[in-house]
Coordinates of C-alpha atoms in Angstrom, one line a residue:
Chain B
M26 CA -33.2 -34.2 -4.6
S27 CA -32.3 -30.8 -3.9
A28 CA -35.1 -28.5 -5.4
S29 CA -37.3 -29.0 -8.1
A30 CA -39.0 -26.7 -10.2
H31 CA -43.3 -26.9 -9.9
P32 CA -44.9 -27.1 -13.1
A33 CA -46.9 -23.7 -11.8
G34 CA -43.2 -22.4 -11.2
V35 CA -42.9 -22.6 -8.0
S36 CA -40.0 -24.0 -6.5
I37 CA -39.5 -26.6 -3.6
R38 CA -36.6 -26.5 -1.8
S39 CA -35.5 -29.5 0.1
T40 CA -34.8 -28.9 4.1
R41 CA -31.5 -29.1 4.2
E42 CA -31.5 -25.9 1.2
R43 CA -33.8 -23.5 3.4
V44 CA -30.7 -24.8 6.3
A45 CA -28.4 -23.7 4.2
V46 CA -29.8 -20.3 2.9
L47 CA -30.5 -19.6 6.6
L48 CA -27.1 -19.9 7.9
G49 CA -26.0 -18.9 4.7
L50 CA -27.7 -15.7 5.3
V51 CA -26.6 -15.5 9.1
G52 CA -23.0 -16.5 8.7
A53 CA -23.1 -13.6 6.0
T54 CA -24.6 -10.6 7.7
L55 CA -22.7 -12.0 11.5
G56 CA -19.6 -11.5 9.2
M57 CA -20.1 -8.2 8.1
I58 CA -21.2 -7.3 11.3
A59 CA -17.6 -8.7 12.7
G60 CA -16.1 -6.2 10.0
L61 CA -17.5 -3.4 11.3
V62 CA -17.0 -4.5 15.0
E63 CA -13.0 -4.3 13.6
L64 CA -13.6 -1.4 12.0
I65 CA -14.6 0.3 14.7
A66 CA -13.3 -1.2 18.1
G67 CA -10.4 -3.0 16.6
P68 CA -7.6 -2.0 18.3
S69 CA -9.4 -2.8 21.9
I70 CA -10.2 -6.1 21.6
R71 CA -7.2 -7.4 19.6
A72 CA -7.6 -11.1 21.1
W73 CA -10.3 -11.4 19.5
V74 CA -9.2 -10.1 16.2
G75 CA -6.3 -12.1 15.6
D76 CA -3.8 -9.9 17.3
K77 CA -4.1 -7.9 14.1
Q78 CA -2.6 -4.8 14.3
D79 CA -4.2 -2.8 11.6
T80 CA -7.5 -3.5 12.0
T81 CA -9.0 -0.6 9.5
R82 CA -7.3 -3.0 6.7
L83 CA -8.7 -6.4 8.5
G84 CA -12.3 -4.8 8.9
L85 CA -12.8 -3.9 5.3
A86 CA -11.1 -7.0 4.0
T87 CA -13.5 -9.2 6.5
L88 CA -16.6 -6.7 5.2
A89 CA -15.4 -7.4 1.2
L90 CA -15.8 -11.2 2.0
A91 CA -18.5 -11.2 4.0
A92 CA -20.7 -9.2 1.5
L93 CA -19.7 -11.8 -0.8
A94 CA -20.8 -14.3 1.2
L95 CA -23.9 -12.4 1.7
A96 CA -24.3 -12.1 -2.3
A97 CA -24.1 -15.8 -2.7
A98 CA -26.8 -16.7 0.6
L99 CA -29.4 -14.4 -1.2
A100 CA -28.4 -15.6 -5.0
L101 CA -29.5 -19.3 -3.1
T102 CA -32.4 -17.4 -1.8
H103 CA -34.0 -16.4 -4.8
R104 CA -32.8 -19.2 -7.7
P105 CA -32.7 -22.2 -5.6
D106 CA -33.5 -24.2 -9.0
A107 CA -30.3 -23.0 -10.3
P108 CA -28.4 -25.3 -12.6
A109 CA -25.9 -27.7 -10.5
P110 CA -22.3 -25.9 -11.3
R111 CA -23.7 -22.4 -10.4
R112 CA -25.0 -23.1 -6.9
F113 CA -21.7 -25.4 -7.0
V114 CA -20.5 -22.0 -7.5
L115 CA -22.5 -20.3 -5.2
A116 CA -21.2 -22.8 -2.7
A117 CA -17.6 -22.1 -2.8
A118 CA -18.7 -18.0 -2.4
L119 CA -19.5 -19.2 0.8
A120 CA -16.9 -21.3 1.8
V121 CA -14.1 -19.2 0.6
P122 CA -14.6 -16.6 2.9
G123 CA -15.7 -18.3 5.4
L124 CA -12.2 -20.6 5.3
V125 CA -9.7 -17.4 3.9
C126 CA -11.5 -15.4 7.4
F127 CA -10.8 -18.3 9.7
T128 CA -7.3 -17.5 9.1
T129 CA -7.4 -14.0 9.5
V130 CA -9.6 -12.5 11.4
G131 CA -9.7 -14.8 14.8
R132 CA -12.7 -15.4 17.7
L133 CA -14.8 -12.9 16.2
W134 CA -14.9 -14.9 13.2
Y135 CA -15.9 -18.5 14.8
L136 CA -19.4 -18.5 14.6
P137 CA -20.1 -16.3 11.2
G138 CA -17.0 -18.8 9.8
T139 CA -18.6 -21.9 11.3
L140 CA -22.0 -21.0 9.7
L141 CA -20.9 -20.4 6.3
V142 CA -18.8 -23.5 6.2
M143 CA -22.1 -25.3 7.3
A144 CA -23.9 -23.6 4.8
A145 CA -21.3 -24.6 2.0
L146 CA -21.2 -27.7 2.8
L147 CA -25.0 -28.3 2.8
V148 CA -25.1 -27.0 -0.7
L149 CA -22.5 -29.1 -1.7
G150 CA -24.1 -31.9 0.5
S151 CA -27.3 -31.3 -2.0
L152 CA -25.3 -31.4 -5.3
R153 CA -24.1 -35.4 -4.8
R154 CA -26.5 -36.8 -7.4
E155 CA -25.2 -34.0 -10.1
T156 CA -21.4 -34.6 -8.9
K157 CA -20.6 -35.5 -13.1
E158 CA -22.5 -32.6 -13.8
V159 CA -20.5 -30.2 -11.7
A160 CA -17.2 -31.9 -13.0
A161 CA -17.8 -31.9 -16.4
A162 CA -18.5 -27.7 -16.1
A163 CA -15.7 -27.6 -14.1
E164 CA -13.6 -28.9 -16.4
R165 CA -15.0 -27.5 -19.4
N166 CA -14.5 -24.1 -17.3
W167 CA -11.1 -24.8 -15.9
T168 CA -9.3 -21.8 -17.3
A169 CA -12.1 -19.6 -16.8
I170 CA -12.2 -21.0 -13.3
L171 CA -8.2 -20.8 -12.7
T172 CA -8.4 -16.9 -14.2
V173 CA -11.1 -16.5 -11.4
V174 CA -9.1 -17.4 -8.8
L175 CA -5.9 -15.7 -10.1
A176 CA -7.9 -12.4 -10.4
G177 CA -8.7 -13.0 -6.5
F178 CA -5.0 -13.5 -6.0
Y179 CA -4.8 -9.9 -7.3
V180 CA -7.7 -8.0 -5.9
F181 CA -6.1 -9.9 -2.5
L182 CA -2.5 -8.2 -3.2
G183 CA -4.2 -4.7 -4.7
A184 CA -5.9 -4.6 -1.4
T185 CA -2.6 -4.9 1.2
A186 CA -0.4 -3.1 -1.3
L187 CA -2.3 0.6 -1.0
G188 CA -1.6 3.6 -2.7
L189 CA -1.9 3.7 -6.7
A190 CA -0.3 0.1 -7.3
G191 CA -3.0 -1.3 -4.6
T192 CA -5.7 0.3 -6.6
V193 CA -4.6 -0.9 -10.1
G194 CA -4.0 -4.1 -8.5
I195 CA -7.9 -4.4 -7.3
L196 CA -9.3 -2.8 -10.7
G197 CA -7.0 -5.5 -12.8
G198 CA -8.4 -8.4 -10.7
L199 CA -11.9 -7.1 -10.6
L200 CA -11.5 -6.6 -14.4
A201 CA -10.0 -9.9 -15.5
I202 CA -13.0 -11.6 -13.2
A203 CA -15.7 -9.2 -15.8
L204 CA -13.6 -10.4 -18.3
V205 CA -14.7 -14.3 -17.6
A206 CA -18.3 -13.4 -16.6
R207 CA -18.1 -12.0 -20.1
R208 CA -16.6 -14.0 -22.3
G209 CA -17.4 -14.3 -25.7
T210 CA -19.6 -11.5 -25.9
L211 CA -16.7 -9.1 -26.8
P212 CA -15.1 -8.8 -29.8
R213 CA -11.5 -10.8 -29.5
P214 CA -9.0 -7.8 -29.6
L215 CA -10.9 -6.1 -27.4
A216 CA -11.1 -8.5 -25.0
L217 CA -7.6 -9.5 -25.3
T218 CA -6.6 -6.0 -24.7
L219 CA -8.2 -5.6 -21.7
L220 CA -7.0 -8.8 -20.3
L221 CA -3.9 -7.4 -20.8
A222 CA -4.7 -3.8 -19.3
A223 CA -5.7 -6.5 -16.3
A224 CA -2.5 -8.1 -15.8
L225 CA 0.1 -6.0 -16.7
P226 CA 0.2 -2.7 -14.6
F227 CA -0.2 -3.9 -11.2
A228 CA 2.6 -6.3 -12.3
L229 CA 4.8 -3.5 -13.6
L230 CA 4.2 -1.5 -10.6
T231 CA 5.2 -4.4 -8.4
W232 CA 7.8 -6.2 -10.5
W233 CA 10.2 -6.5 -7.9
S234 CA 7.9 -8.3 -5.2
V235 CA 8.2 -11.8 -7.7
V236 CA 4.7 -12.7 -7.3
T237 CA 2.7 -9.9 -9.1
P238 CA 4.7 -11.0 -12.2
L239 CA 3.8 -14.2 -11.4
I240 CA 0.5 -14.2 -11.6
A241 CA 0.6 -11.9 -14.8
V242 CA 1.8 -14.3 -16.4
L243 CA -0.5 -17.0 -15.3
L244 CA -3.3 -15.0 -15.9
L245 CA -2.3 -14.1 -19.2
A246 CA -1.8 -17.9 -19.8
C247 CA -4.9 -19.0 -18.7
G248 CA -7.2 -15.5 -19.8
L249 CA -6.8 -15.8 -23.5
P250 CA -8.3 -19.7 -23.3
A251 CA -10.9 -18.4 -20.9
I252 CA -12.2 -15.5 -22.9
S253 CA -11.9 -16.8 -26.3
R254 CA -14.8 -19.3 -25.6
A255 CA -18.2 -18.5 -24.2
G256 CA -18.3 -20.0 -21.3
D257 CA -21.2 -22.2 -20.1
V258 CA -21.1 -21.9 -16.4
K259 CA -24.5 -20.6 -17.2
A260 CA -25.7 -23.6 -18.1
P261 CA -29.0 -24.1 -19.9
D262 CA -32.1 -24.2 -17.5
V263 CA -32.5 -27.1 -16.0
A264 CA -36.1 -27.0 -17.2
R265 CA -34.6 -26.8 -20.7
V266 CA -32.1 -29.5 -19.5
H267 CA -35.0 -32.2 -18.2
P268 CA -38.1 -31.0 -19.7
A269 CA -40.4 -29.8 -16.9
G270 CA -41.5 -32.4 -13.8
A271 CA -38.6 -34.7 -15.2
R272 CA -35.6 -33.8 -13.3
P273 CA -34.0 -36.9 -11.6
Chain E
M6 CA -9.4 -41.5 -23.0
S7 CA -7.8 -40.3 -26.0
R8 CA -4.4 -38.8 -26.4
R9 CA -6.1 -35.1 -26.2
T10 CA -8.0 -35.4 -23.6
L11 CA -5.1 -37.0 -21.4
L12 CA -2.4 -33.8 -23.1
R13 CA -5.5 -30.9 -22.0
R14 CA -6.0 -32.4 -18.5
A15 CA -1.9 -32.7 -18.2
G16 CA -1.7 -29.1 -19.1
L17 CA -4.8 -28.3 -17.2
G18 CA -3.3 -30.0 -14.1
A19 CA 0.1 -28.5 -14.9
G20 CA -1.6 -24.9 -14.7
T21 CA -4.1 -25.6 -11.8
I22 CA -0.8 -26.5 -9.5
L23 CA 1.3 -23.8 -10.9
V24 CA -2.2 -21.2 -9.3
A25 CA -1.6 -22.8 -6.3
G26 CA 2.1 -21.7 -6.1
S27 CA 1.2 -18.5 -7.2
G28 CA -1.6 -18.1 -4.1
A29 CA 0.9 -19.7 -1.7
L30 CA 3.4 -17.4 -2.8
G31 CA 0.7 -14.5 -2.7
Y32 CA -0.3 -15.5 0.9
R33 CA 3.5 -15.0 1.6
T34 CA 3.8 -12.1 0.4
Y35 CA 1.0 -10.5 2.6
D36 CA 1.9 -12.7 5.6
Q37 CA 5.6 -10.7 4.6
G38 CA 4.2 -7.7 4.3
V39 CA 6.1 -7.4 0.8
L40 CA 3.6 -4.8 -0.7
E41 CA 3.6 -3.1 2.5
V42 CA 6.7 -1.4 2.9
G43 CA 6.5 1.1 5.4
Q44 CA 3.1 0.3 6.3
G45 CA 1.1 -0.3 9.2
P46 CA 1.1 0.7 13.0
A47 CA 4.7 0.4 13.3
Y48 CA 5.2 2.9 11.2
A49 CA 2.6 5.1 12.0
P50 CA 4.3 7.6 14.3
W51 CA 6.5 8.8 11.1
A52 CA 3.0 10.0 10.0
N53 CA 1.3 11.0 13.1
W54 CA 3.9 12.2 15.0
Q55 CA 2.5 16.1 15.3
D56 CA -1.2 15.0 15.2
Q57 CA -0.2 14.5 19.2
E58 CA -1.5 17.1 22.1
G59 CA 0.7 19.3 24.2
L60 CA 4.3 18.0 25.4
R61 CA 3.4 14.1 23.8
A62 CA 3.7 15.9 20.5
L63 CA 8.1 16.7 21.9
V64 CA 8.0 12.6 22.7
G65 CA 6.6 12.3 18.8
A66 CA 9.6 13.8 17.7
A67 CA 11.9 12.4 20.1
I68 CA 11.4 8.8 19.1
L69 CA 11.9 9.8 15.3
A70 CA 15.6 9.9 16.6
P71 CA 18.5 7.4 15.1
N72 CA 19.5 4.9 17.7
P73 CA 22.0 1.8 18.2
H74 CA 19.8 -1.2 16.9
N75 CA 16.7 0.5 16.6
T76 CA 16.5 -0.3 20.2
Q77 CA 14.5 2.3 21.0
P78 CA 16.5 2.8 24.6
W79 CA 14.3 5.6 26.2
L80 CA 11.6 6.3 28.7
F81 CA 10.0 9.7 29.1
G82 CA 8.4 10.9 32.2
L83 CA 6.4 14.4 31.3
A84 CA 5.0 16.9 33.9
P85 CA 3.6 20.2 33.2
G86 CA 6.3 22.3 32.1
R87 CA 8.6 19.6 32.2
I88 CA 9.7 16.4 30.0
D89 CA 12.5 14.3 31.6
L90 CA 14.6 11.3 29.5
F91 CA 15.5 8.5 30.7
A92 CA 17.6 5.5 29.6
D93 CA 15.4 2.2 29.4
P94 CA 17.3 -0.6 31.4
S95 CA 15.9 -3.1 29.5
R96 CA 16.7 -2.5 26.0
N97 CA 20.4 -2.9 25.6
I98 CA 22.3 -4.2 22.4
G99 CA 24.4 -6.7 24.6
A100 CA 28.3 -7.3 23.9
I101 CA 27.8 -5.0 20.9
D102 CA 27.3 -1.7 23.3
P103 CA 29.0 -3.2 26.6
F104 CA 29.4 0.2 28.1
K105 CA 26.3 1.8 26.7
R106 CA 28.0 4.5 24.7
E107 CA 25.7 3.6 21.9
K108 CA 22.6 3.7 24.0
Y109 CA 23.6 7.2 25.3
V110 CA 24.7 8.9 21.9
G111 CA 21.0 7.5 20.7
L112 CA 19.6 9.1 23.9
G113 CA 21.2 12.7 23.1
A114 CA 20.1 12.4 19.2
A115 CA 16.4 11.9 20.6
L116 CA 17.2 15.0 23.4
E117 CA 18.0 17.2 20.4
N118 CA 14.8 16.5 18.2
L119 CA 12.8 17.1 21.5
V120 CA 14.5 20.4 22.0
L121 CA 14.1 21.3 18.0
A122 CA 10.7 20.2 18.2
A123 CA 9.7 22.3 21.6
Q124 CA 11.2 25.2 19.7
A125 CA 9.0 24.3 16.8
S126 CA 5.6 24.2 18.7
G127 CA 6.9 27.3 21.1
Y128 CA 8.6 26.0 24.5
A129 CA 11.5 27.7 25.6
N130 CA 13.7 25.2 26.7
R131 CA 16.1 24.2 29.4
V132 CA 18.4 21.1 29.6
T133 CA 20.1 19.9 32.3
L134 CA 22.1 16.7 31.2
M135 CA 22.5 14.0 33.7
P136 CA 21.0 15.7 36.5
A137 CA 21.1 12.7 38.9
G138 CA 24.8 12.0 38.4
L139 CA 26.7 10.7 35.6
H140 CA 25.5 6.9 36.4
S141 CA 22.1 7.2 36.8
T142 CA 19.4 6.2 34.6
H143 CA 18.3 9.7 34.2
A144 CA 20.0 11.1 31.2
A145 CA 18.1 14.5 30.9
R146 CA 16.0 16.9 32.4
V147 CA 14.2 19.7 29.7
E148 CA 12.1 22.5 31.6
L149 CA 9.8 24.1 29.2
A150 CA 8.1 27.5 29.2
R151 CA 6.0 29.2 26.4
S152 CA 7.8 31.4 24.1
A153 CA 7.3 32.3 20.4
P154 CA 7.6 29.0 18.2
H155 CA 10.3 28.6 15.6
A156 CA 10.8 26.1 13.5
S157 CA 14.3 25.4 11.8
D158 CA 15.4 24.2 8.8
L159 CA 16.3 21.0 11.1
S160 CA 13.1 20.7 12.6
R161 CA 11.8 20.9 9.6
Q162 CA 13.8 17.2 8.6
I163 CA 12.8 15.4 11.8
A164 CA 10.3 13.1 10.0
R165 CA 12.1 13.1 6.9
R166 CA 15.5 11.9 8.6
H167 CA 16.3 7.7 7.9
T168 CA 19.7 6.2 7.6
N169 CA 20.6 5.7 4.4
R170 CA 22.2 2.1 3.9
Y171 CA 21.9 1.9 0.1
P172 CA 25.6 2.4 -2.1
Y173 CA 26.1 6.1 -2.7
V174 CA 26.8 7.9 -5.9
Q175 CA 29.9 7.4 -6.5
G176 CA 32.4 10.1 -7.8
K177 CA 30.4 12.5 -6.2
D178 CA 32.5 14.5 -3.8
I179 CA 31.7 16.0 -0.7
P180 CA 31.7 19.8 -1.3
A181 CA 34.2 21.8 0.7
A182 CA 31.3 24.3 1.7
A183 CA 29.1 21.4 2.8
L184 CA 31.4 20.7 5.2
A185 CA 32.4 23.9 7.2
A186 CA 28.0 24.3 7.2
M187 CA 28.3 20.9 9.0
A188 CA 30.9 22.4 11.2
E189 CA 29.0 25.5 12.2
L190 CA 26.4 23.2 13.6
G191 CA 28.2 22.6 16.7
S192 CA 27.3 24.9 19.9
T193 CA 27.2 25.5 23.3
E194 CA 24.9 22.8 24.3
T195 CA 27.7 20.3 22.0
A196 CA 30.8 22.1 23.0
N197 CA 32.6 18.7 23.9
A198 CA 31.6 16.9 20.5
R199 CA 32.9 17.6 17.6
F200 CA 32.9 15.9 13.9
F201 CA 36.1 14.4 11.8
W202 CA 35.5 14.8 8.5
F203 CA 37.9 12.2 6.1
T204 CA 37.0 13.0 2.6
G205 CA 40.5 12.2 0.6
G206 CA 40.8 9.1 -1.4
A207 CA 43.1 7.3 0.9
Q208 CA 41.8 8.4 4.2
R209 CA 38.4 6.7 2.6
A210 CA 39.8 3.3 1.5
Q211 CA 42.0 3.2 4.9
I212 CA 38.7 3.7 7.1
G213 CA 36.7 1.4 4.6
E214 CA 39.2 -1.0 5.4
L215 CA 38.8 -0.4 8.9
L216 CA 35.5 -0.9 9.0
V217 CA 35.4 -4.2 6.6
S218 CA 38.2 -5.8 9.4
A219 CA 35.8 -4.6 12.4
T220 CA 32.5 -6.4 10.4
E221 CA 34.8 -9.4 10.1
A222 CA 36.2 -9.5 13.7
I223 CA 32.5 -8.5 15.0
I224 CA 30.9 -11.7 13.3
A225 CA 33.6 -13.3 14.4
D226 CA 32.9 -12.7 18.1
A227 CA 29.8 -15.6 18.9
D228 CA 28.9 -13.0 21.8
Q229 CA 28.3 -9.8 19.4
S230 CA 26.9 -11.9 16.4
R231 CA 24.3 -13.1 18.5
S232 CA 23.6 -9.5 20.4
D233 CA 23.4 -8.4 17.2
Y234 CA 21.2 -11.3 15.4
D235 CA 19.0 -10.6 18.5
W236 CA 17.6 -7.4 17.1
F237 CA 17.0 -8.2 13.6
R238 CA 13.1 -8.8 12.6
Q239 CA 12.3 -10.8 9.6
S240 CA 9.0 -11.5 10.1
W241 CA 6.8 -8.7 9.2
D242 CA 4.2 -9.7 12.3
E243 CA 6.9 -9.6 14.7
I244 CA 7.7 -6.3 13.2
Q245 CA 4.2 -4.8 13.8
R246 CA 4.0 -6.4 17.1
Q247 CA 7.4 -5.8 18.5
R248 CA 8.2 -2.1 16.6
D249 CA 11.7 -2.4 17.1
G250 CA 15.1 -3.8 15.7
I251 CA 16.4 -3.8 12.1
T252 CA 14.5 -4.6 9.2
V253 CA 14.8 -6.4 5.7
D254 CA 13.7 -2.5 4.3
A255 CA 15.8 -0.5 6.2
A256 CA 19.2 -2.6 5.2
G257 CA 19.5 -0.7 2.0
L258 CA 19.1 -3.9 -0.2
S259 CA 17.0 -3.6 -3.9
D260 CA 13.5 -4.1 -4.1
L261 CA 13.9 -7.4 -5.5
T262 CA 17.0 -8.8 -3.0
A263 CA 14.5 -7.0 0.0
A264 CA 11.4 -9.2 -1.4
L265 CA 13.2 -12.1 -1.6
A266 CA 14.8 -12.1 1.6
K267 CA 11.1 -11.5 3.0
L268 CA 9.5 -14.1 1.0
L269 CA 12.5 -16.8 2.1
P270 CA 12.5 -18.7 5.0
A271 CA 14.6 -15.8 7.8
Q272 CA 17.7 -16.4 7.3
S273 CA 20.4 -17.9 9.9
R274 CA 22.5 -15.5 12.2
T275 CA 25.2 -16.9 9.8
A276 CA 23.9 -15.7 6.4
T277 CA 22.9 -12.6 8.3
D278 CA 26.4 -11.9 9.3
D279 CA 27.6 -12.9 6.0
A280 CA 25.1 -10.5 4.4
W281 CA 25.8 -7.6 6.1
L282 CA 29.8 -8.4 5.7
D283 CA 29.3 -8.2 1.8
A284 CA 27.2 -4.9 2.2
T285 CA 29.6 -3.4 4.3
R286 CA 32.3 -4.2 1.5
D287 CA 31.1 -4.4 -1.5
R288 CA 28.6 -1.6 -1.6
Q289 CA 28.9 0.7 1.7
T290 CA 32.8 1.2 2.1
K291 CA 33.1 1.6 -2.1
T292 CA 30.2 4.2 -1.8
A293 CA 31.6 6.2 0.7
A294 CA 32.2 9.7 -0.2
A295 CA 33.3 11.2 2.9
Y296 CA 33.6 10.1 6.3
G297 CA 32.7 11.2 9.9
I298 CA 34.0 10.1 12.9
L299 CA 32.1 12.1 16.1
A300 CA 34.7 12.5 19.2
V301 CA 34.4 13.9 22.2
H302 CA 37.2 14.4 25.2
D303 CA 35.6 11.6 27.4
A304 CA 34.1 8.8 25.6
S305 CA 33.1 7.2 29.0
D306 CA 31.2 10.5 30.7
N307 CA 27.5 10.0 30.0
R308 CA 27.1 13.9 29.9
Q309 CA 29.6 14.1 26.4
R310 CA 27.8 10.9 25.0
L311 CA 24.7 13.1 25.3
E312 CA 26.1 16.0 23.7
G313 CA 27.9 13.9 21.2
G314 CA 24.5 12.5 20.1
R315 CA 22.7 15.8 20.1
L316 CA 25.6 17.4 17.2
L317 CA 25.2 13.7 15.5
E318 CA 21.6 14.7 15.0
R319 CA 21.7 17.9 14.0
V320 CA 24.2 16.7 11.2
H321 CA 22.2 14.2 10.1
L322 CA 19.1 16.3 9.8
W323 CA 21.4 19.0 8.2
I324 CA 22.3 16.2 5.7
T325 CA 18.8 15.5 5.3
G326 CA 17.8 19.0 4.4
H327 CA 20.5 19.1 1.8
G328 CA 19.9 16.4 -0.1
L329 CA 22.2 13.7 1.3
A330 CA 22.5 10.7 2.2
L331 CA 24.3 9.0 6.1
Q332 CA 25.0 5.7 7.4
H333 CA 25.8 5.1 11.3
M334 CA 28.7 2.9 10.8
N335 CA 29.9 2.4 14.5
Q336 CA 31.4 -1.2 13.7
L337 CA 35.1 0.7 14.8
S338 CA 33.8 1.6 17.9
E339 CA 32.1 -1.6 18.7
R340 CA 34.8 -4.0 18.9
A341 CA 36.8 -1.0 20.3
D342 CA 34.4 -1.3 23.6
R343 CA 35.0 -4.9 23.0
E344 CA 38.4 -5.2 23.0
L345 CA 38.3 -3.1 26.4
E346 CA 35.9 -5.4 27.4
L347 CA 37.6 -8.7 27.0
A348 CA 41.0 -6.7 27.9
I349 CA 42.3 -7.9 24.4
T350 CA 45.2 -6.0 22.1
P351 CA 43.5 -2.8 20.9
Q352 CA 43.5 -3.1 17.4
F353 CA 40.6 -1.0 16.8
G354 CA 41.2 1.3 19.7
D355 CA 44.6 1.7 18.3
A356 CA 43.2 2.3 14.8
L357 CA 41.0 5.1 16.3
R358 CA 43.2 6.9 18.5
E359 CA 45.5 7.6 15.4
L360 CA 42.2 9.4 13.6
V361 CA 41.8 11.8 15.6
P362 CA 43.9 14.6 17.6
T363 CA 45.1 14.0 20.8
G364 CA 42.3 15.2 23.1
W365 CA 39.7 13.6 21.3
Q366 CA 38.1 9.9 21.8
T367 CA 35.6 8.6 19.1
L368 CA 31.7 7.7 19.9
T369 CA 31.1 6.9 16.9
S370 CA 31.1 6.9 13.1
V371 CA 29.3 7.7 9.8
R372 CA 29.6 7.8 6.1
I373 CA 27.5 10.7 3.6
G374 CA 27.4 10.6 0.5
Y375 CA 24.6 11.5 -2.0
P376 CA 22.2 8.7 -2.3
T377 CA 21.2 6.5 -4.5
H378 CA 18.2 5.8 -3.5
T379 CA 15.2 7.1 -1.6
P380 CA 15.7 5.0 2.1
H381 CA 12.9 3.5 3.9
K382 CA 11.8 3.5 7.2
S383 CA 12.8 1.5 10.5
P384 CA 9.6 0.9 12.9
R385 CA 8.9 2.7 15.8
R386 CA 6.9 2.2 19.4
P387 CA 4.3 3.8 20.3
L388 CA 4.5 6.6 22.6
E389 CA 2.3 4.2 25.3
A390 CA 5.2 1.9 25.6
V391 CA 8.0 5.0 26.0
I392 CA 6.0 7.3 28.4
L393 CA 6.5 6.7 31.9
A394 CA 2.4 6.3 33.7

């Protein structure tokens, strides 16, 4: 058992989850500090920042990813009784920044990255008994997951492109993520228009790059079915699925 | 499992594979700087050269000069009221430039930028070429004294000048007035150097064929081919770290071709040679509006090479300021020098002798025309790497 809702509404959290939250908070905070250090002193400590030449953008990217991890850790802190699919998403939000920064940042990321990956693994470990629930939710929402992943690629590539094209890429990615988050709540023609607005401008501005037109096509192919149906990542509260105190 | 479920899962699986593939391609796009053309520290000197303090700003202008294979073969010594320009003995293009002819032409171009920037920044200057002797690495001494600033039309083009390897507008000739104006760019400081222009169709065809043949000869010469390939930078990280050499972005390829070239695995020497030959034959010589041959009285004299380099840079800056394009095409003289080095039949040496009047020797050649594309920048090393402690 990972967490349970106390009859009085007070969450009782397992030691494993407490440790996961602590590691996540510390790892993300250290990650933010690492990003700031890259921004401020990157050129003087190249050996510690993966020998990267452009430490300004590296610092900004590190800050953004560490902020994502911090948000996930805080969400775990405030919603220990979140349904299993949501906790799986939060574990992914801890693991992805942790792993991505390992590939780019260098020694400065060793400690925060390790802490974030450990936190993610502990959260995932707490989901062992809810694997089926997570798998079923993942299958139901797979096109939405793929859309978010593709939107993440847009944000990432937009951050590397700079200028107008870069801004359009970042905004397009964020808009696609927002559309997935709000799926089922917007009128279909509006959602479709917004999805086109998210996918096409960056691809058109950088058509020669090969990758952005490919992502745009996939974004539309995955995004259309994803935004056309209500999602269930925001699954009903455990309390409603399993009456109070009856959760296995 | 129902058929419908099976089909749905197969579709989701295929979609997942495609998304994963696009992720891998996206990472390669990032890793190779496909969306970052002309960005990053390797290109910063083009934007911030005027931000430097004092004499460093003049060096900042000098390092933006054209130079062979972007080897940036220069070093600078700074002292109060004086800048010394040296040839960097460690930066050569081997069998491509066996007698260092191109190297000193490049140094001359850097010297011209330095002098133009000095005038614009309010320094009167006195230049002494090869002050320590004709075979020394000490290429020039520039003595500077404060005076009224004078930014010339040429100095304003220093950071806008880039070699343009794209095809040029076909059928649009260079006006005679432009050629006459470029003839006026010479001065007493470049008295031993002169440009000879070839604008007629037959002349252009002849030089174009010679350039293609010289390219084929270089490719067929394993040592020259290797020396050329050694300066070809294909990895974005390598470009940002080493900040020199020839890049895909500066090769005059279409945006799509350049992106594919960067996304695909690094090209072999043979593939690079073939691409160069194709570009020379199918795009560059086919669209040249005119060829220019830069000549001096004695092409083995480093002082005259420096003068030639100064004139070459003036012409390039003038062309930039007047909306024209220029590409340095050194294949003929590279092959002529190689023939001399190997003591073989001087096929290209003889051809060059026939192209210029008696009493002149070719230093280098260029093609000019009206641009179809804006050229991309080449990387540059930072001042810290070229200023002697």
